[in-house]
Tab-separated table of C-alpha atoms in Angstrom:
chain	number	residue	atom	x	y	z
A	1	MET	CA	80.600	20.592	23.166
A	2	ASP	CA	78.730	17.384	22.417
A	3	GLU	CA	76.369	16.629	19.513
A	4	ARG	CA	73.457	18.185	21.383
A	5	GLY	CA	75.432	21.382	21.801
A	6	VAL	CA	76.256	21.509	18.096
A	7	ARG	CA	72.619	20.990	17.175
A	8	ARG	CA	71.478	23.744	19.507
A	9	GLY	CA	74.325	25.992	18.419
A	10	ARG	CA	73.326	25.927	14.752
A	11	GLY	CA	69.806	27.097	15.470
A	12	GLY	CA	70.493	29.430	18.350
A	13	THR	CA	73.893	31.056	17.752
A	14	ALA	CA	72.432	34.493	17.144
A	15	ARG	CA	70.247	34.271	20.217
A	16	ALA	CA	73.121	33.037	22.347
A	17	LEU	CA	75.372	35.838	21.139
A	18	ALA	CA	72.635	38.397	21.783
A	19	ALA	CA	72.116	37.117	25.301
A	20	ALA	CA	75.862	37.010	25.858
A	21	CYS	CA	76.086	40.631	24.780
A	22	LEU	CA	73.449	41.514	27.371
A	23	LEU	CA	75.539	39.812	30.000
A	24	VAL	CA	78.680	41.639	28.898
A	25	ALA	CA	76.797	44.922	29.117
A	26	ALA	CA	75.607	44.017	32.582
A	27	SER	CA	79.123	43.059	33.602
A	28	ALA	CA	80.251	46.584	32.823
A	29	LEU	CA	77.970	47.724	35.627
A	30	VAL	CA	78.252	44.873	38.096
A	31	VAL	CA	81.532	43.888	39.659
A	32	PRO	CA	81.836	40.073	39.712
A	33	LEU	CA	81.212	39.128	43.325
A	34	GLY	CA	82.737	35.679	43.169
A	35	HIS	CA	81.496	32.848	45.351
A	36	GLY	CA	81.418	34.437	48.766
A	37	PRO	CA	77.911	35.190	50.041
A	38	SER	CA	74.881	33.186	49.030
A	39	ASP	CA	71.169	33.055	49.684
A	40	GLY	CA	71.466	29.687	51.371
A	41	PRO	CA	70.492	28.843	54.950
A	42	ALA	CA	72.114	30.581	57.884
A	43	GLY	CA	75.749	29.686	58.272
A	44	GLN	CA	76.499	29.558	54.557
A	45	ARG	CA	78.330	32.825	53.933
A	46	ASP	CA	75.182	34.999	53.754
A	47	THR	CA	76.628	37.689	55.965
A	48	ASP	CA	80.008	38.146	54.274
A	49	PRO	CA	80.775	41.653	52.968
A	50	VAL	CA	79.842	42.612	49.418
A	51	ARG	CA	82.531	43.986	47.179
A	52	ALA	CA	82.300	47.583	46.062
A	53	LEU	CA	82.031	49.268	42.667
A	54	PRO	CA	83.334	52.741	41.788
A	55	ASP	CA	80.733	55.476	41.613
A	56	GLY	CA	79.016	56.503	38.446
A	57	ALA	CA	76.294	54.041	37.430
A	58	GLU	CA	72.627	54.931	37.805
A	59	ALA	CA	71.832	51.371	38.832
A	60	GLY	CA	75.189	50.636	40.308
A	61	PRO	CA	75.786	47.327	41.973
A	62	VAL	CA	75.878	46.764	45.679
A	63	GLY	CA	78.873	48.185	47.428
A	64	GLY	CA	79.153	51.840	46.419
A	65	PRO	CA	76.668	54.715	46.078
A	66	PRO	CA	76.060	56.151	42.623
A	67	ALA	CA	77.571	59.469	41.669
A	68	GLY	CA	76.012	62.266	43.634
A	69	ALA	CA	74.742	60.152	46.491
A	70	GLU	CA	75.786	61.668	49.790
A	71	ALA	CA	74.863	58.835	52.107
A	72	GLY	CA	74.671	55.092	52.057
A	73	PRO	CA	71.707	52.926	52.992
A	74	VAL	CA	70.349	52.817	56.502
A	75	GLY	CA	72.863	51.064	58.699
A	76	GLY	CA	75.719	51.869	56.341
A	77	PRO	CA	78.720	54.135	56.942
A	78	PRO	CA	78.385	57.916	56.782
A	79	ALA	CA	79.319	59.771	53.624
A	80	GLY	CA	83.027	59.564	52.951
A	81	ALA	CA	83.579	56.674	55.350
A	82	GLU	CA	85.154	53.471	54.173
A	83	ALA	CA	82.403	51.032	53.212
A	84	GLY	CA	82.184	48.055	55.536
A	85	PRO	CA	79.847	45.166	56.271
A	86	VAL	CA	77.445	47.084	58.528
A	87	GLY	CA	74.673	44.884	59.874
A	88	GLY	CA	76.721	41.724	59.348
A	89	PRO	CA	80.014	40.375	60.669
A	90	SER	CA	83.305	42.052	59.964
A	91	ALA	CA	85.520	40.736	57.246
A	92	GLY	CA	87.056	37.526	58.421
A	93	THR	CA	84.197	36.558	60.682
A	94	LYS	CA	83.556	32.852	60.436
A	95	PRO	CA	80.504	31.874	58.381
A	96	GLY	CA	77.463	31.434	60.574
A	97	ALA	CA	78.199	34.302	62.971
A	98	ALA	CA	75.417	36.855	62.775
A	99	ALA	CA	75.471	40.581	63.458
A	100	GLY	CA	76.041	41.902	66.949
A	101	GLY	CA	77.325	38.633	68.375
A	102	LEU	CA	74.038	36.799	67.798
A	103	PRO	CA	74.248	33.066	67.145
A	104	ALA	CA	73.938	31.809	63.594
A	105	GLY	CA	70.370	32.079	62.356
A	106	ALA	CA	69.310	34.544	65.062
A	107	GLY	CA	67.781	37.883	64.192
A	108	THR	CA	65.896	40.767	65.695
A	109	GLY	CA	62.380	42.047	65.279
A	110	ALA	CA	60.394	40.489	62.441
A	111	ALA	CA	63.272	38.314	61.257
A	112	GLY	CA	63.969	37.030	64.761
A	113	GLU	CA	60.318	36.098	65.313
A	114	ALA	CA	60.197	34.356	61.952
A	115	ALA	CA	63.242	32.320	62.958
A	116	GLN	CA	61.494	31.112	66.109
A	117	GLU	CA	58.046	30.586	64.630
A	118	CYS	CA	58.062	29.604	60.984
A	119	ALA	CA	54.898	27.613	60.509
A	120	ASP	CA	53.714	30.256	58.033
A	121	PRO	CA	56.676	32.227	56.615
A	122	GLU	CA	54.395	34.332	54.368
A	123	ALA	CA	52.789	35.950	57.439
A	124	SER	CA	54.300	39.398	57.942
A	125	LEU	CA	53.876	42.385	60.246
A	126	PRO	CA	50.611	44.366	60.060
A	127	PRO	CA	50.798	47.447	57.816
A	128	SER	CA	51.534	50.886	59.213
A	129	ALA	CA	52.249	54.308	57.737
A	130	ALA	CA	54.043	55.473	60.896
A	131	ASP	CA	57.604	56.744	60.678
A	132	GLY	CA	60.015	54.637	62.713
A	133	PRO	CA	63.794	55.024	62.960
A	134	THR	CA	64.512	53.347	59.608
A	135	ILE	CA	61.952	55.436	57.735
A	136	ARG	CA	63.228	58.638	59.374
A	137	ALA	CA	66.783	57.845	58.324
A	138	ILE	CA	65.672	57.186	54.738
A	139	LYS	CA	63.789	60.493	54.693
A	140	ALA	CA	66.824	62.326	56.041
A	141	ARG	CA	68.911	60.843	53.239
A	142	GLY	CA	66.284	61.597	50.598
A	143	LYS	CA	66.700	58.338	48.691
A	144	LEU	CA	65.486	54.766	49.111
A	145	VAL	CA	68.165	52.232	48.120
A	146	VAL	CA	66.706	49.094	46.547
A	147	GLY	CA	68.474	45.966	45.336
A	148	VAL	CA	66.993	44.786	42.028
A	149	ASP	CA	67.726	42.581	39.047
A	150	GLN	CA	68.857	43.911	35.685
A	151	ASN	CA	68.853	40.621	33.769
A	152	SER	CA	65.323	39.205	34.197
A	153	TYR	CA	63.151	40.099	31.225
A	154	ARG	CA	59.890	41.758	32.276
A	155	TRP	CA	60.802	41.710	35.986
A	156	GLY	CA	63.944	43.801	36.295
A	157	TYR	CA	65.932	44.391	33.116
A	158	ARG	CA	67.788	47.145	31.358
A	159	ASN	CA	65.930	48.551	28.356
A	160	PRO	CA	68.501	48.426	25.536
A	161	ALA	CA	66.994	51.505	23.867
A	162	THR	CA	66.964	53.782	26.897
A	163	GLY	CA	69.487	52.168	29.247
A	164	THR	CA	67.005	52.423	32.136
A	165	LEU	CA	65.853	49.630	34.423
A	166	GLU	CA	62.274	48.505	33.841
A	167	GLY	CA	59.901	45.715	34.821
A	168	PHE	CA	57.323	44.514	37.309
A	169	ASP	CA	59.693	44.620	40.297
A	170	ILE	CA	61.024	48.031	39.280
A	171	ASP	CA	57.483	49.462	39.279
A	172	LEU	CA	56.959	48.145	42.813
A	173	ALA	CA	60.267	49.597	44.022
A	174	ARG	CA	59.264	53.002	42.660
A	175	ALA	CA	55.826	52.755	44.273
A	176	ILE	CA	57.470	52.219	47.664
A	177	ALA	CA	59.764	55.210	47.085
A	178	ALA	CA	56.762	57.338	46.108
A	179	ASP	CA	54.963	56.503	49.347
A	180	VAL	CA	57.959	56.976	51.640
A	181	LEU	CA	59.594	59.964	49.931
A	182	GLY	CA	56.867	61.456	47.734
A	183	SER	CA	58.401	60.616	44.364
A	184	PRO	CA	58.892	57.396	42.353
A	185	ASP	CA	62.239	58.801	41.292
A	186	ALA	CA	63.535	59.113	44.867
A	187	VAL	CA	65.144	55.703	44.590
A	188	ILE	CA	68.619	54.354	43.947
A	189	LEU	CA	68.378	51.051	42.059
A	190	ARG	CA	71.343	48.760	42.632
A	191	ALA	CA	71.803	45.589	40.625
A	192	VAL	CA	72.306	42.612	42.943
A	193	PRO	CA	73.077	39.064	41.725
A	194	THR	CA	70.779	36.266	42.853
A	195	ASN	CA	73.341	34.877	45.296
A	196	GLN	CA	74.045	38.282	46.892
A	197	ARG	CA	70.562	39.389	47.972
A	198	ILE	CA	70.777	38.476	51.645
A	199	ALA	CA	74.360	39.692	51.948
A	200	ALA	CA	73.349	43.056	50.484
A	201	LEU	CA	70.637	43.483	53.122
A	202	ARG	CA	72.618	42.235	56.093
A	203	SER	CA	75.654	44.339	55.196
A	204	GLY	CA	73.473	47.465	55.004
A	205	LYS	CA	74.285	48.155	51.357
A	206	VAL	CA	70.593	48.322	50.402
A	207	ASP	CA	67.434	49.156	52.330
A	208	LEU	CA	65.224	46.678	50.475
A	209	VAL	CA	65.492	43.909	47.909
A	210	VAL	CA	62.703	43.739	45.322
A	211	ARG	CA	64.014	40.954	43.124
A	212	THR	CA	61.719	37.937	42.610
A	213	MET	CA	62.785	36.746	46.063
A	214	THR	CA	60.896	33.733	47.382
A	215	ILE	CA	59.802	33.851	51.023
A	216	ASN	CA	60.849	30.777	53.015
A	217	CYS	CA	61.869	29.863	56.545
A	218	ALA	CA	65.617	29.678	55.869
A	219	ARG	CA	65.655	33.220	54.517
A	220	ALA	CA	63.265	34.522	57.186
A	221	ARG	CA	65.937	33.626	59.760
A	222	GLN	CA	68.219	36.218	58.182
A	223	VAL	CA	66.019	38.970	56.735
A	224	ALA	CA	62.494	40.312	57.235
A	225	PHE	CA	59.861	39.888	54.526
A	226	SER	CA	56.797	41.863	53.546
A	227	THR	CA	53.558	40.127	52.717
A	228	ALA	CA	53.590	38.232	49.408
A	229	TYR	CA	53.076	40.236	46.225
A	230	PHE	CA	53.285	37.426	43.642
A	231	ALA	CA	52.663	33.668	43.547
A	232	THR	CA	54.749	31.360	41.376
A	233	GLY	CA	56.307	27.880	41.388
A	234	GLN	CA	59.392	26.017	40.231
A	235	GLN	CA	59.268	24.705	36.666
A	236	VAL	CA	61.533	23.218	34.001
A	237	LEU	CA	62.628	25.143	30.902
A	238	ALA	CA	64.060	23.131	27.990
A	239	PRO	CA	64.265	23.152	24.167
A	240	LYS	CA	60.955	22.433	22.471
A	241	ASP	CA	62.406	19.317	20.805
A	242	SER	CA	63.825	17.977	24.094
A	243	PRO	CA	62.605	14.601	25.448
A	244	ILE	CA	62.383	16.236	28.890
A	245	THR	CA	58.745	16.293	29.996
A	246	GLY	CA	59.000	18.182	33.300
A	247	TYR	CA	60.387	17.794	36.792
A	248	ASP	CA	60.383	14.014	36.660
A	249	ALA	CA	62.405	10.943	35.673
A	250	SER	CA	63.017	12.439	32.211
A	251	LEU	CA	65.754	14.548	33.880
A	252	ALA	CA	67.884	11.448	34.580
A	253	GLY	CA	71.388	11.999	33.243
A	254	LYS	CA	70.512	15.485	31.946
A	255	ARG	CA	72.582	18.553	32.700
A	256	VAL	CA	70.439	21.042	34.618
A	257	CYS	CA	71.264	24.664	35.402
A	258	SER	CA	70.034	26.732	38.361
A	259	ALA	CA	71.076	29.939	40.095
A	260	GLU	CA	73.246	29.777	43.201
A	261	GLY	CA	71.276	30.374	46.378
A	262	SER	CA	67.947	29.884	44.599
A	263	THR	CA	65.005	27.773	45.663
A	264	ALA	CA	65.454	25.905	42.365
A	265	TYR	CA	68.854	24.684	43.528
A	266	GLU	CA	67.353	23.684	46.876
A	267	ALA	CA	64.668	21.694	45.041
A	268	LEU	CA	67.331	19.848	43.057
A	269	GLU	CA	69.177	19.085	46.280
A	270	ARG	CA	66.040	17.538	47.724
A	271	ARG	CA	65.288	15.466	44.634
A	272	SER	CA	67.275	15.611	41.417
A	273	TYR	CA	65.751	12.624	39.550
A	274	GLY	CA	69.298	11.702	38.564
A	275	ALA	CA	70.062	15.048	36.935
A	276	VAL	CA	73.583	16.483	36.914
A	277	TYR	CA	73.208	19.859	38.636
A	278	ARG	CA	76.278	20.407	40.848
A	279	ASP	CA	79.578	21.884	39.730
A	280	GLU	CA	82.735	20.056	40.756
A	281	HIS	CA	83.841	22.811	43.127
A	282	ASP	CA	80.426	24.273	43.941
A	283	GLY	CA	80.483	27.245	46.315
A	284	THR	CA	84.254	27.781	46.177
A	285	PRO	CA	86.449	30.195	44.193
A	286	ARG	CA	87.185	27.275	41.848
A	287	ASP	CA	83.513	26.872	40.938
A	288	PRO	CA	83.349	26.879	37.099
A	289	ASP	CA	79.763	28.246	37.130
A	290	ARG	CA	78.649	25.616	34.658
A	291	TYR	CA	75.506	24.243	36.279
A	292	THR	CA	75.162	26.635	39.232
A	293	VAL	CA	75.475	30.278	38.212
A	294	PRO	CA	75.345	33.686	39.939
A	295	ASN	CA	72.468	35.024	37.808
A	296	GLN	CA	69.476	33.250	36.334
A	297	LEU	CA	70.020	34.630	32.815
A	298	ASP	CA	73.338	32.770	32.714
A	299	CYS	CA	71.307	29.546	32.616
A	300	LEU	CA	69.467	30.632	29.476
A	301	VAL	CA	72.754	31.414	27.753
A	302	ARG	CA	74.103	27.956	28.647
A	303	LEU	CA	70.907	26.346	27.396
A	304	GLN	CA	71.151	28.227	24.104
A	305	ALA	CA	74.781	27.192	23.705
A	306	GLY	CA	73.989	23.531	24.377
A	307	GLU	CA	76.082	23.436	27.542
A	308	VAL	CA	73.082	22.300	29.617
A	309	ASP	CA	69.931	20.400	28.725
A	310	ALA	CA	67.446	22.204	30.951
A	311	VAL	CA	66.940	24.995	33.454
A	312	VAL	CA	64.998	24.856	36.713
A	313	THR	CA	63.695	28.221	37.880
A	314	ASP	CA	60.538	30.039	38.918
A	315	SER	CA	57.806	29.687	36.297
A	316	ALA	CA	57.450	33.481	36.323
A	317	LEU	CA	61.094	33.908	35.315
A	318	ALA	CA	61.027	30.951	32.930
A	319	ALA	CA	58.096	32.503	31.050
A	320	GLY	CA	60.175	35.605	30.421
A	321	GLN	CA	63.090	33.522	29.182
A	322	ALA	CA	60.811	31.563	26.847
A	323	ALA	CA	59.598	34.897	25.477
A	324	GLN	CA	63.201	35.801	24.703
A	325	ASP	CA	63.895	32.538	22.877
A	326	PRO	CA	61.064	30.836	20.928
A	327	ALA	CA	63.143	27.642	20.664
A	328	VAL	CA	62.585	26.841	24.372
A	329	GLU	CA	59.436	26.216	26.380
A	330	LEU	CA	58.143	25.392	29.840
A	331	LYS	CA	57.941	21.638	30.428
A	332	GLY	CA	55.352	20.063	32.686
A	333	ALA	CA	53.574	21.952	35.434
A	334	PRO	CA	55.023	23.962	38.332
A	335	PHE	CA	55.988	21.514	41.086
A	336	THR	CA	56.070	23.947	44.012
A	337	THR	CA	54.050	26.924	45.206
A	338	GLU	CA	56.160	29.909	46.202
A	339	TYR	CA	55.580	33.558	46.999
A	340	TYR	CA	57.713	36.600	46.260
A	341	GLY	CA	58.162	39.164	49.019
A	342	VAL	CA	60.011	42.446	49.492
A	343	ALA	CA	62.952	41.817	51.840
A	344	ALA	CA	64.415	44.188	54.427
A	345	GLY	CA	67.281	43.839	56.848
A	346	PRO	CA	66.646	42.199	60.229
A	347	GLY	CA	65.163	44.548	62.808
A	348	ARG	CA	63.790	47.018	60.221
A	349	ASP	CA	60.242	46.464	61.458
A	350	ASP	CA	59.022	49.988	60.672
A	351	LEU	CA	60.222	49.598	57.076
A	352	VAL	CA	58.528	46.203	56.710
A	353	ARG	CA	55.267	47.639	58.067
A	354	ARG	CA	55.532	50.581	55.662
A	355	VAL	CA	56.062	48.266	52.695
A	356	ASN	CA	53.004	46.274	53.763
A	357	HIS	CA	51.074	49.549	53.940
A	358	VAL	CA	52.138	50.312	50.357
A	359	LEU	CA	51.132	46.840	49.226
A	360	VAL	CA	47.588	47.288	50.550
A	361	ALA	CA	47.003	50.112	48.055
A	362	TYR	CA	49.167	48.497	45.369
A	363	ARG	CA	47.006	45.360	45.282
A	364	ALA	CA	43.906	47.515	44.720
A	365	GLY	CA	44.905	48.725	41.250
A	366	PRO	CA	48.568	49.370	40.413
A	367	TRP	CA	49.388	45.639	40.711
A	368	THR	CA	46.958	44.746	37.911
A	369	ARG	CA	48.221	47.552	35.681
A	370	ALA	CA	51.821	46.411	36.196
A	371	TYR	CA	50.863	42.791	35.508
A	372	GLU	CA	49.074	43.725	32.288
A	373	ARG	CA	51.982	45.853	31.137
A	374	TRP	CA	54.854	43.515	31.931
A	375	LEU	CA	53.704	39.939	32.484
A	376	LYS	CA	50.300	39.099	31.036
A	377	ALA	CA	51.497	38.414	27.479
A	378	ASP	CA	53.970	35.743	28.607
A	379	LEU	CA	52.310	34.679	31.861
A	380	PRO	CA	48.544	34.802	31.251
A	381	GLY	CA	45.733	33.643	33.459
A	382	ILE	CA	46.663	35.315	36.755
A	383	SER	CA	43.619	37.000	38.262
A	384	GLY	CA	45.398	39.036	40.900
A	385	PRO	CA	47.987	39.138	43.673
A	386	PRO	CA	47.968	36.732	46.622
A	387	ALA	CA	46.018	37.876	49.661
A	388	PRO	CA	48.197	39.260	52.467
A	389	LYS	CA	48.830	37.303	55.641
A	390	TYR	CA	49.713	39.037	58.881
A	391	ARG	CA	51.349	37.762	62.024
A	392	THR	CA	49.136	37.225	65.072
A	393	ASN	CA	52.028	38.072	67.418
A	394	PRO	CA	53.579	41.164	65.849
A	395	SER	CA	56.593	42.713	67.504
A	396	PRO	CA	56.085	46.071	69.257
């Protein structure tokens, strides 16, 4: 550790240890998934299988149903069957090969259309309350399986007092379950790392991902998105006494952390301003996870320990991290405009339409109540959710 790390360590040891303890607790529930799948563009391991976890956790990670669950997500194996990468290629399939023999980047239904026409990736299918094949299968099972975060304060995190998952995204996941199945408790919440979101959907291990997931063209080639439910942008998080002023030349020579498969990492790839942001063996089993990490909270821990000088992430997530550690702050202004959407597997058009139906009512009142409860204190000044956009050429 260099002098900067020592200086940060003296003032932030307790915070770093506390955050590390949170990560250790999370690790007890989430099997490390290594460096296989990612949320990168098609052809970069997104469809590899997700490793399994033994039963027993309420918010168990992707790969195995919690205790008592009799069936897996739609598209998954029947109860008692060996879990496999349903909806994606079999183990050993070369990266870039999509499900069902489709070429890399191809999809079906909403995702396939988005791949062909991506001038406006936030435009989704028109809302509908009709029951299609995916909805009927979910109703037959009796549970909606949703991939969420358990490490993002105020969005999806485990309450240390109760052990339950809470946050803005968790409220939305429960609202969808209430509409589809009649109860906000008819949901299985599965913790999914940032770099495993697309793999979890394409392998059929979850029905939906509600996890601060930015809508963009690269992802729309692989999964289907709802309309946007939150607007944010990339921003820099750094110690208050840092000379870093934002996403600019002040990053030159600085060590910057981002999550693997995130739009923050993509932004750094496009223009890094001379920052050090890649690990020596990035994207391989030898990746040391120093500057690119599986989960966003890992970046905060490295910042607290002085192992990195700054973090690039969504301003919405950065605000929550700044609330956890008063020694850090947002630097400069957001330098992108991005929108979070609920993601479903390719071809699940009826599920996407149903989510959009839920969002129509959610924007009318529950959204504001969730914002005031979870986000307003740390992310003030947001008047409401983004307006929905719908496709002009919806699939049948």
